[in-house]
Coordinates of C-alpha atoms and ligand atoms in Angstrom, one line a residue:
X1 CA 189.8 101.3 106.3
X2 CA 188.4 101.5 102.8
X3 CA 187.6 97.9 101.4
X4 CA 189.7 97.3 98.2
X5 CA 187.4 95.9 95.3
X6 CA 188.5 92.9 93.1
X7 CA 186.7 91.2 90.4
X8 CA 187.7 87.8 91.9
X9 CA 189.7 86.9 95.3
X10 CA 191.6 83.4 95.4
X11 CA 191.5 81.7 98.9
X12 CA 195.4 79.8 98.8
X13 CA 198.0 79.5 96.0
X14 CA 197.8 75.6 96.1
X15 CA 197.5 73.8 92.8
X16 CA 194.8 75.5 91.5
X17 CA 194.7 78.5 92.8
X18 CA 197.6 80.4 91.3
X19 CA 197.0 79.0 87.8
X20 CA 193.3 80.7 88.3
X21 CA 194.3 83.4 88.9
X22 CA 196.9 84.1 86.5
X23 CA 194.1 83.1 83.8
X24 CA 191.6 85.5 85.5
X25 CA 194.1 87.9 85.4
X26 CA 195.2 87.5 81.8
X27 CA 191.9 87.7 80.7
X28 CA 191.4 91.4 82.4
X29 CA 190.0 90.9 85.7
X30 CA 191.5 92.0 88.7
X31 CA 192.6 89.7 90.9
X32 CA 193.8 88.9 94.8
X33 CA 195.3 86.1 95.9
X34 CA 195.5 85.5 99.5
X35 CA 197.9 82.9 100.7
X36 CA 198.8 82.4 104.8
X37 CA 202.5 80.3 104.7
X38 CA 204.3 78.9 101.6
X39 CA 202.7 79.8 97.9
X40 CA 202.0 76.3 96.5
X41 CA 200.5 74.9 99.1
X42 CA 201.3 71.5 100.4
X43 CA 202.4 69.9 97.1
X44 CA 204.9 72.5 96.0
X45 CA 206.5 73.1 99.8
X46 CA 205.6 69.2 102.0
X47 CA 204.3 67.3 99.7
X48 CA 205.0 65.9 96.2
X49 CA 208.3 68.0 95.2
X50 CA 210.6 67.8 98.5
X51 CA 208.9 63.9 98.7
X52 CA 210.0 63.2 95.6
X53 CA 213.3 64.9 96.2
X54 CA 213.9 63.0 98.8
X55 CA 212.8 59.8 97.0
X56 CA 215.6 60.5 94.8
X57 CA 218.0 60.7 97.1
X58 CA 216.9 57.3 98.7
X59 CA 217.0 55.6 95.3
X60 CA 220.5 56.3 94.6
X61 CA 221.6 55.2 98.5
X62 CA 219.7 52.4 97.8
X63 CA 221.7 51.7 94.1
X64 CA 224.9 52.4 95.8
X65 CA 224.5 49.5 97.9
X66 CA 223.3 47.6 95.3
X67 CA 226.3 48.5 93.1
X68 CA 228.1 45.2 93.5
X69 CA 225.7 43.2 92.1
X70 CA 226.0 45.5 89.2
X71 CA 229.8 44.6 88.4
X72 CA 230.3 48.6 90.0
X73 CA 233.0 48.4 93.0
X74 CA 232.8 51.7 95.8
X75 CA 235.2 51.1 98.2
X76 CA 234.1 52.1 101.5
X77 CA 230.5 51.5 103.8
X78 CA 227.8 53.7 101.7
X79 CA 226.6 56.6 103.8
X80 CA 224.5 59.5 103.6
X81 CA 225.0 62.9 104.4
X82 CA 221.2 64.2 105.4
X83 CA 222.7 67.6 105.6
X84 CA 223.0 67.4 101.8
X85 CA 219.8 65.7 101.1
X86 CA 217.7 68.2 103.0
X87 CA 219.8 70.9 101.1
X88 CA 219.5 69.0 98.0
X89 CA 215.7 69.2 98.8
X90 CA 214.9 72.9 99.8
X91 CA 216.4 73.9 96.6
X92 CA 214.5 72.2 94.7
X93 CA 211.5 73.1 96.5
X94 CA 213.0 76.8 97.2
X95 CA 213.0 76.7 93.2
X96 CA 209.3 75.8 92.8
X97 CA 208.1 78.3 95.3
X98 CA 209.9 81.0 94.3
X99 CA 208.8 80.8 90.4
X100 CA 205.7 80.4 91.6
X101 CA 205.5 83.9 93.7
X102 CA 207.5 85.5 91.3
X103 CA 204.6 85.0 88.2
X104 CA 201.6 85.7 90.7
X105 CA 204.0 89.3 91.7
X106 CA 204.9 90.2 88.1
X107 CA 201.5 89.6 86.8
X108 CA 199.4 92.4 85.8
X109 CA 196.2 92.7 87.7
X110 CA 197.3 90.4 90.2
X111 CA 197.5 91.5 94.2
X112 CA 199.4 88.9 96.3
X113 CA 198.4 88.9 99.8
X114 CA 200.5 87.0 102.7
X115 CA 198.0 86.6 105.3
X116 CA 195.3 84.0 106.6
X117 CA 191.4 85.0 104.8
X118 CA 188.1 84.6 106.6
X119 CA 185.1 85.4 105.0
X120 CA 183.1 88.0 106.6
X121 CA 179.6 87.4 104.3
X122 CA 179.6 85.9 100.6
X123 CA 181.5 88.5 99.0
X124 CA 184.2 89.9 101.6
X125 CA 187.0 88.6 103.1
X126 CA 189.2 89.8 105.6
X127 CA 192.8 89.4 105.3
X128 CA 195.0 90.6 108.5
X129 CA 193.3 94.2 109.4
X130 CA 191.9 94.8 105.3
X131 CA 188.6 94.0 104.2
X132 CA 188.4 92.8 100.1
X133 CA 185.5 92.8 98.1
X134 CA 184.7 90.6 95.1
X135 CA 181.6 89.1 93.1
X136 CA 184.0 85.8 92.5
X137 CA 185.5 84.1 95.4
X138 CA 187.7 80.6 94.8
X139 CA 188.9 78.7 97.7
X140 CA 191.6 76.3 96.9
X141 CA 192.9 76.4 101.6
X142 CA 194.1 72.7 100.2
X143 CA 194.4 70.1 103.5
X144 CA 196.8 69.5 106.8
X145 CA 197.4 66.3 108.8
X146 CA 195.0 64.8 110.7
X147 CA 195.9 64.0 114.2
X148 CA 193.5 61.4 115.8
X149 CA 192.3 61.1 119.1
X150 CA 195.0 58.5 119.9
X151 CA 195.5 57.9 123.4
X152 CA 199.0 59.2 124.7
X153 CA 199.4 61.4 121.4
X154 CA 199.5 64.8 123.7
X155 CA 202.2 63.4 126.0
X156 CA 204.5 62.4 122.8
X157 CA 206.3 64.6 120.3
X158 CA 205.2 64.0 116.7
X159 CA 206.1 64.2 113.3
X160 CA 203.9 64.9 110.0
X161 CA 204.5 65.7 106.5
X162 CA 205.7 69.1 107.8
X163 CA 207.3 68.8 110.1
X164 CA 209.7 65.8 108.4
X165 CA 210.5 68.7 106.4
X166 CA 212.8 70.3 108.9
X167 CA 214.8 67.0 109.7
X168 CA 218.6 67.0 108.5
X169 CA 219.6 64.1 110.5
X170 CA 218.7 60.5 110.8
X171 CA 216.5 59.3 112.9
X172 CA 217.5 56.2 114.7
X173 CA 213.9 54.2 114.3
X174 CA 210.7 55.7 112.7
X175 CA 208.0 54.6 113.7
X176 CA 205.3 55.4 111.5
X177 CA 201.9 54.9 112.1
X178 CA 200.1 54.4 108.7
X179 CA 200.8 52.2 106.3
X180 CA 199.3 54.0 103.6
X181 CA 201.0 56.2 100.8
X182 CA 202.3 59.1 102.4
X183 CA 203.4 56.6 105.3
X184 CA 204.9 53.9 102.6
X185 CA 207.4 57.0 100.7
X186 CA 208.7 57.8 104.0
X187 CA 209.1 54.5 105.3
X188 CA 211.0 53.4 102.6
X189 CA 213.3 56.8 101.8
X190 CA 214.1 56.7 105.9
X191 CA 215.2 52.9 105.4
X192 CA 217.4 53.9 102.8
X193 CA 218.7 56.8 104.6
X194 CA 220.0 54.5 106.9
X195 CA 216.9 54.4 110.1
X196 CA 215.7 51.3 111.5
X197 CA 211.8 51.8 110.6
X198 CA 208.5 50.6 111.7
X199 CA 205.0 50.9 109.9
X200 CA 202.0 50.5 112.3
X201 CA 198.5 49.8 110.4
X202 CA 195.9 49.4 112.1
X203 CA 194.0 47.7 108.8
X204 CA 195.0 43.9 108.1
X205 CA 197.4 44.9 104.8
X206 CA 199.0 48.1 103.9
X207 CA 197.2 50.6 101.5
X208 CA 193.7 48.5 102.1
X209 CA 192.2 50.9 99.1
X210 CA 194.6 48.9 96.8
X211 CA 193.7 45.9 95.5
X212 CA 194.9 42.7 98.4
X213 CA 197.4 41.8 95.6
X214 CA 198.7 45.1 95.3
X215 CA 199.0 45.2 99.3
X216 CA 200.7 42.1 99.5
X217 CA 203.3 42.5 96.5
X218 CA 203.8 46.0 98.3
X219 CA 204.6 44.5 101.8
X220 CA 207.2 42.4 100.3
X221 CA 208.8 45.2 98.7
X222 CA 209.5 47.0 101.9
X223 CA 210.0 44.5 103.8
X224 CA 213.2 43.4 101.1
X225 CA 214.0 46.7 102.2
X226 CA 214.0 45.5 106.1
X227 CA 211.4 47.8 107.3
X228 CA 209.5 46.1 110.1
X229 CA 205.2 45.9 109.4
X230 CA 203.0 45.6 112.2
X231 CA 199.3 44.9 111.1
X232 CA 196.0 45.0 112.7
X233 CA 197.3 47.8 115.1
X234 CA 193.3 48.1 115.8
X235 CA 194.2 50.7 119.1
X236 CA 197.0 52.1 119.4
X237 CA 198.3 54.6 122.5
X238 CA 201.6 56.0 122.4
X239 CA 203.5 56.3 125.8
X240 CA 206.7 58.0 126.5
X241 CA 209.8 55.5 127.1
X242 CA 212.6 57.4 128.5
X243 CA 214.0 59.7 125.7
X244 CA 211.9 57.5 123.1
X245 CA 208.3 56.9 122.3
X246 CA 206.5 53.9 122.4
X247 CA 203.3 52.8 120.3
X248 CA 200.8 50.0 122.1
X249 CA 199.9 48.4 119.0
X250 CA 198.1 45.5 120.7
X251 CA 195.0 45.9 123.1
X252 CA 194.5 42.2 123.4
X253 CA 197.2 40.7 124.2
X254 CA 198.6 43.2 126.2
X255 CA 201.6 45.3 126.3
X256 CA 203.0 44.4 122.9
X257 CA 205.0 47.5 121.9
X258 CA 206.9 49.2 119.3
X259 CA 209.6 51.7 120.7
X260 CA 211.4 53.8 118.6
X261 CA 213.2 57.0 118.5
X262 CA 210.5 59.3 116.3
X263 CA 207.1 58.8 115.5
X264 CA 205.6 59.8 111.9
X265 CA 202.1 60.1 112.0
X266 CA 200.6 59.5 108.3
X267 CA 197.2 58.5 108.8
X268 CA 194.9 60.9 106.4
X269 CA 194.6 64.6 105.3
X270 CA 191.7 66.5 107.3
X271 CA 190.5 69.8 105.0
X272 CA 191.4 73.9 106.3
X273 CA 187.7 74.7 106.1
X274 CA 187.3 75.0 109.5
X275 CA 189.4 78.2 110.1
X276 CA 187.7 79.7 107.1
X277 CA 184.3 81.3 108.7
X278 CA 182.4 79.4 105.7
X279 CA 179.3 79.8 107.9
X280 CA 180.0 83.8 107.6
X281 CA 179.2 83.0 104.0
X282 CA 176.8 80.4 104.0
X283 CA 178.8 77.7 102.1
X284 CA 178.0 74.3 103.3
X285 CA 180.3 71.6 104.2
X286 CA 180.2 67.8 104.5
X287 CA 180.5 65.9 107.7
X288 CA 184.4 65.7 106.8
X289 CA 184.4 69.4 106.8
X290 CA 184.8 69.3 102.7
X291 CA 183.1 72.0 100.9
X292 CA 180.2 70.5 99.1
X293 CA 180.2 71.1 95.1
X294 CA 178.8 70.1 92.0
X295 CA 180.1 69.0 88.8
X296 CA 181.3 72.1 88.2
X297 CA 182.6 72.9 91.3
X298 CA 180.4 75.8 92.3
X299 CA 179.4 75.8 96.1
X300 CA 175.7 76.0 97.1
X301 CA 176.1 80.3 97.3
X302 CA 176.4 81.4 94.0
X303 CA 179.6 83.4 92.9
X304 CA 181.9 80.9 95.4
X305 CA 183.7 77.9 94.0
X306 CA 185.9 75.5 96.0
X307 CA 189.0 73.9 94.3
X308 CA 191.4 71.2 95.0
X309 CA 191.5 68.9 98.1
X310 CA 189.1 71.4 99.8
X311 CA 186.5 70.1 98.4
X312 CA 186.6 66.0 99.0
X313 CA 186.4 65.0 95.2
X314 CA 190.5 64.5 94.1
X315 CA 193.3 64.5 97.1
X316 CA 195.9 64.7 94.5
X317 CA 198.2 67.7 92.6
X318 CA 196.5 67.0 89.5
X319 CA 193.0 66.5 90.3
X320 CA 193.5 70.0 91.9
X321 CA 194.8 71.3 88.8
X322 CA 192.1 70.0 86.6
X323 CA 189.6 71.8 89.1
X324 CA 191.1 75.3 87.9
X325 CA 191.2 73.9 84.5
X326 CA 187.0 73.4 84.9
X327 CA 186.8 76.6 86.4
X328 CA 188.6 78.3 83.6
X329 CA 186.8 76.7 80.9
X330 CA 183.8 77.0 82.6
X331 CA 184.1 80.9 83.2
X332 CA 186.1 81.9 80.2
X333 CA 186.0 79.2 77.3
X334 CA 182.1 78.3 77.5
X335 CA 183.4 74.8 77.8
X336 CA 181.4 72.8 80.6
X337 CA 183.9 70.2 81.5
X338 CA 183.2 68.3 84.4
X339 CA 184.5 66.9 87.2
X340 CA 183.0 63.5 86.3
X341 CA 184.8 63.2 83.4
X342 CA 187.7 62.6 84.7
X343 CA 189.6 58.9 85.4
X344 CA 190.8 58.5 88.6
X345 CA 195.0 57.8 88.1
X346 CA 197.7 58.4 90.8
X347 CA 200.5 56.3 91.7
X348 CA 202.5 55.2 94.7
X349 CA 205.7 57.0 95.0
X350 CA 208.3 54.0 96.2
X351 CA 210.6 52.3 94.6
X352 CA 209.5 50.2 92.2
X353 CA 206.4 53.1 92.1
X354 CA 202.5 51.6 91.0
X355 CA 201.1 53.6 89.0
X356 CA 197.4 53.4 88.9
X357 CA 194.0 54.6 86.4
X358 CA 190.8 53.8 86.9
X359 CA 189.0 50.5 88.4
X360 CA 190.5 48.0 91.1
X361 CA 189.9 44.8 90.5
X362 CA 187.8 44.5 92.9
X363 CA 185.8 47.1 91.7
X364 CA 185.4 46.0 88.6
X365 CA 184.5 43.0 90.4
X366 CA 181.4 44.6 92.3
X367 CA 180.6 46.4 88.8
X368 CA 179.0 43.5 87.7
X369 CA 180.4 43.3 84.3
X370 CA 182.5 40.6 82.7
X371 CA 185.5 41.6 83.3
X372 CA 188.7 40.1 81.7
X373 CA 192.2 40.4 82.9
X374 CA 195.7 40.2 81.6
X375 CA 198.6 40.2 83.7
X376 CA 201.8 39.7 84.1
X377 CA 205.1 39.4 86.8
X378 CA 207.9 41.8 86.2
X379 CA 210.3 38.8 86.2
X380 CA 208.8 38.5 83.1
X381 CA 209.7 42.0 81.5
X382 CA 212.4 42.5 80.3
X383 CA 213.5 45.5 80.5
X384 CA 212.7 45.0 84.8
X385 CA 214.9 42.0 84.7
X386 CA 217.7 43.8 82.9
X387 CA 218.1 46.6 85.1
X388 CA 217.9 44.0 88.0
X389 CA 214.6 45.5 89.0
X390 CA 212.0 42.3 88.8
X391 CA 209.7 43.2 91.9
X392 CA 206.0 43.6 90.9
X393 CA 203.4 43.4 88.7
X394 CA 201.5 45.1 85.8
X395 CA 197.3 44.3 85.1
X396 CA 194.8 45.8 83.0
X397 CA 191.0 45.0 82.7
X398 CA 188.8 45.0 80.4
X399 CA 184.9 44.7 80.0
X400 CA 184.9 41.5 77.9
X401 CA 181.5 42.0 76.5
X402 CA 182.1 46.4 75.3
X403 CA 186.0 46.2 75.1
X404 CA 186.0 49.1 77.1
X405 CA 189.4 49.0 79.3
X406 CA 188.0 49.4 83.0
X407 CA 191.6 50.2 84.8
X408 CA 195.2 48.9 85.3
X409 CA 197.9 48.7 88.1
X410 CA 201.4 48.8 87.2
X411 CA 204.0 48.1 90.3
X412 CA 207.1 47.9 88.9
X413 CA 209.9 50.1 86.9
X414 CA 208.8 53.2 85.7
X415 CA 204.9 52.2 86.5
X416 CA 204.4 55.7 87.2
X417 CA 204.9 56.7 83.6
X418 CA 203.7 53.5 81.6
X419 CA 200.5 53.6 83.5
X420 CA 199.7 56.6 81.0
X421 CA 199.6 54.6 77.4
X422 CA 196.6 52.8 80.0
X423 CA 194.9 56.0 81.0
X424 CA 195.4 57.8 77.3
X425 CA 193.5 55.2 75.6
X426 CA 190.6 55.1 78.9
X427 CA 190.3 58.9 77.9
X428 CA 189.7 58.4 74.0
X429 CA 187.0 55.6 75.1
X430 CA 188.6 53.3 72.4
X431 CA 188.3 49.7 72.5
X432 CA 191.7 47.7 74.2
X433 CA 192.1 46.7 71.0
X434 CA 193.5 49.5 69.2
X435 CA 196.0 49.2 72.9
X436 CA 196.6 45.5 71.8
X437 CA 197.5 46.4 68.6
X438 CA 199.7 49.1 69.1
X439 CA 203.5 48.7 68.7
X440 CA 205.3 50.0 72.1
X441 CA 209.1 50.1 71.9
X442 CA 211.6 47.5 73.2
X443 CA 212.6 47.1 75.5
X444 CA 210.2 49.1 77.9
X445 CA 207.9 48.4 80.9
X446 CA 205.1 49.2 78.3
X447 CA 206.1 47.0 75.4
X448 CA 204.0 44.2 77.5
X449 CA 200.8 46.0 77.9
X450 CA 199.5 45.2 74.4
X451 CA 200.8 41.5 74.7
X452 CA 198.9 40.8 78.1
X453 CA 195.9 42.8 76.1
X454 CA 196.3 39.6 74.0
X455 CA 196.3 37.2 76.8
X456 CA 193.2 37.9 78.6
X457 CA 191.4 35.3 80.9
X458 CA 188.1 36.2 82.7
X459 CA 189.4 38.1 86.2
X460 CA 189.4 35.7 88.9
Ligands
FAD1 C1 203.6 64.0 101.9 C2 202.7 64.2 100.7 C3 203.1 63.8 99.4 C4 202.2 64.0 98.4 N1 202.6 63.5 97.1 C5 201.8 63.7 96.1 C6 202.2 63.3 94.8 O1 203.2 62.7 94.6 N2 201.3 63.5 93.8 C7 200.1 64.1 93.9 O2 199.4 64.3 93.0 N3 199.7 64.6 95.1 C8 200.6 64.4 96.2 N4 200.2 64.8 97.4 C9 198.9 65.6 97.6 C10 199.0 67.0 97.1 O3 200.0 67.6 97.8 C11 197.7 67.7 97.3 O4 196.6 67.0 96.7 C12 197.7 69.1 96.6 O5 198.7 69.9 97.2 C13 196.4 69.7 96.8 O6 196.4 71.0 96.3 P1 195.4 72.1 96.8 O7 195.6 73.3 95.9 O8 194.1 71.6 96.9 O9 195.9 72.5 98.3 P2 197.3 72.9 98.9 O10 198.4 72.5 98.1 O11 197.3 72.3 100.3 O12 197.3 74.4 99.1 C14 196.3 75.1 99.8 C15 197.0 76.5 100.2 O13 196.0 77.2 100.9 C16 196.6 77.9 102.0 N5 195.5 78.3 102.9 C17 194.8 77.4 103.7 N6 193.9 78.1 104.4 C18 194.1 79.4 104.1 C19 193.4 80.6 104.6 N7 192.4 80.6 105.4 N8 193.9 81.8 104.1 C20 195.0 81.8 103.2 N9 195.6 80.7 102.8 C21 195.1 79.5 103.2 C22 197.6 77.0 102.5 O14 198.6 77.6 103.2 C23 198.1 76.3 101.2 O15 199.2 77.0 100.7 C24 201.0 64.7 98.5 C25 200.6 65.1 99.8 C26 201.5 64.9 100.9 C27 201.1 65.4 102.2

């Protein structure tokens, strides 16, 4: 079989990869692009867009419910038909995908394979029975599920991010173990579908990376919803109970169980670098099996770069798409960006969302500056309180001695988006001052963040 010759081959059409490659392929190179299942990777196909979906769908259950206290009458018990949401959800997902293929078909100069790639040395990759050649590999294989070694987890059926994907019924009690993000957005849509559900952490509070306020005003807000926390789950085995499964959440004190009808495991992404035959090429890996890279996100073999969550520095859609956008400037615009110049920023997809940039207080804390706060409780926002939606809290912090805003946490109404007037003014390095002193418009979420700007006190 003769080996076809590219200028660059792209390992997965994640969240980088396909945007690479149309840019290498618009700027005359030829390209392939090799992707084993769905192109656009986990976000696009059981991640962010069908979450998210879904999340939608739970939000206006949830609002029909609360429609009395509104002044709106619906007659009748509220129910939901998870037929329709899961259709609801793989057209908007079907959408995405689609698009997606379609460009990386269409575009000139770029080859679409459908087929798992191992290297073979540091410039060839075999794909099914073909051989490709290029001078420029980018792997952007993205991450799966992890599965622990929990005792009883081969004798149990499981669900993960995946495999939720397929459900268009309801499942009578979720148990999920993880009470971390991807664990908390399916907790809470599943509640609001209608299941009885559990979270099992095995860390004393939920999302322990957040701050223990954050964790706490989090908790309360599912728990409004009435899904059931169980905490310091430190070993957990999972036993079958007749058609259901039970979790041993408690090695102490005995047989303390949680049974219910499914089990959701959400407890961390693991990277596809071990399927890869990186040693073939000689790229290195960490002890988590992420592909080591530098600033720039070139591997230790020159001509091979590693993008997106492959490669341990983002675990988000738009870190992964800032990675091509390095590589492309980098390559083609004689730009160095950097990784390290970016903020970290993300939020929390339930309802109210937290959107977050940059420090924690407790690591602004540990930074050793002088760091003021200002914060304040939705009940006191008014735009929360008018749409009936006062759970929460919004903080920033500054460095009281170089103005320099360190980071902010907004949990509450739109959070996700009025995080970003934060994370704007983190990226133009300007003073919280010039934040203080803007004028946001009333009545938003964000109209506060120059008034608690105003009221800072040193961060306790
Ligand atoms: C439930 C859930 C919700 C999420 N929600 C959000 C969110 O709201 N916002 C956010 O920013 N992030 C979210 N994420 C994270 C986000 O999905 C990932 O960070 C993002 O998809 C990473 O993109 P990537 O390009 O690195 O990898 P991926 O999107 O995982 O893509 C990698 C691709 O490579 C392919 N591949 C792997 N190995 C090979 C191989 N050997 N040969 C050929 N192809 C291969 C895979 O099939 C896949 O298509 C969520 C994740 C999950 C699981």
């Amino acid at each position: 079989m003769p080996m076809p010759d590219f200028d660059a081959i792209v390992i997965g059409a994640g969240q980088a990869g396909p945007s690479l490659a149309l840019r290498l392929a618009g700027a005359g190179m030829k390209v392939a692009v090799v992707e084993r299942k769905a192109v656009g990777g986990t976000c696009v196909n059981t991640g962010c867009t069908p979450t998210k979906t879904l999340v939608a769908s739970a939000y206006a259950a949830h609002l029909a419910r609360r429609a009395s206290e509104y002044g709106v009458a619906i007659a009748g018990e509220i129910s939901v038909d998870m037929k329709w949401v899961k259709a609801r959800k793989d057209a908007v997902v079907a959408q995405s995908r689609l698009g997606l293929t379609a460009a990386l078909m269409e575009t000139a100069n770029c080859t679409l394979y459908r087929d798992h790639a191992r290297f073979i040395s540091s410039r060839e990759v075999a794909v099914g029975d073909e051989r490709l050649r290029a001078e420029q590999i980018f792997i952007n294989v993205g991450g799966r599920a992890s599965t622990p070694a929990m005792p009883g987890l081969d004798k149990v059926d499981h669900l993960t991010n995946s495999t939720m994907m397929d459900l268009n019924f309801l499942p009578r009690h979720l148990v999920i173990i993880g009470g971390s993000y991807i664990g908390l957005e399916f907790a809470q849509m599943y509640r609001r579908f209608g299941s009885e559900v559990t979270i099992v952490e095995m860390k004393p509070r939920l999302i322990p990376r957040e701050d223990e306020d954050i964790s706490s005003a989090v908790q309360e807000i599912v728990e409004r919803d009435g899904i059931t926390i169980r905490l310091n789950a430190e070993c957990i085995s999972l036993v079958r109970n007749g058609g259901d499964v039970a979790a041993i959440v408690d090695c102490q004190d005995g047989a303390s169980e949680v049974v219910g009808s499914h089990l959701l495991l959400a407890v961390g992404r693991r990277p596809n670098t071990d399927d890869l035959a990186l040693d073939l090429a000689g790229v290195e890996c960490d002890e988590r099996g992420h592909i080591v890279v530098d600033d720039q996100l070139r591997t230790n073999v020159p001509g091979i770069w590693a993008l997106g969550d492959c490669n341990g520095k983002g675990g988000f859609t738009h870190t992964a798409y800032n990675d091509y956008e390095i590589v492309a400037a980098n390559l083609l615009d004689g730009d160095q960006r950097r990784v390290s110049d970016r903020i970290t920023a993300y939020a929390l997809y339930i309802d109210p969302p937290l959107g977050r940039a940059g420090m924690t207080a407790a690591e602004a804390r540990r930074s050793g500056r002088r760091v003021l706060a200002g914060q304040r409780p939705m009940t006191r926002v008014a735009r929360a309180v008018e749409k009936g939606e006062t759970q929460g809290f919004m903080r920033v912090l500054v460095d009281g001695d170089t103005k320099e805003i360190l980071g902010a946490s907004i949990l509450g109404p739109g959070g996700d988006e009025a995080i970003h007037s934060v994370l704007d003014m983190m990226y133009a390095k300007v003073p919280y001052t010039v934040l203080q002193r803007a004028i946001h418009i009333h009545p938003t979420v964000s109209e506060l963040i120059p008034t608690i700007l105003g009221e800072l006190q040193p961060l306790r």
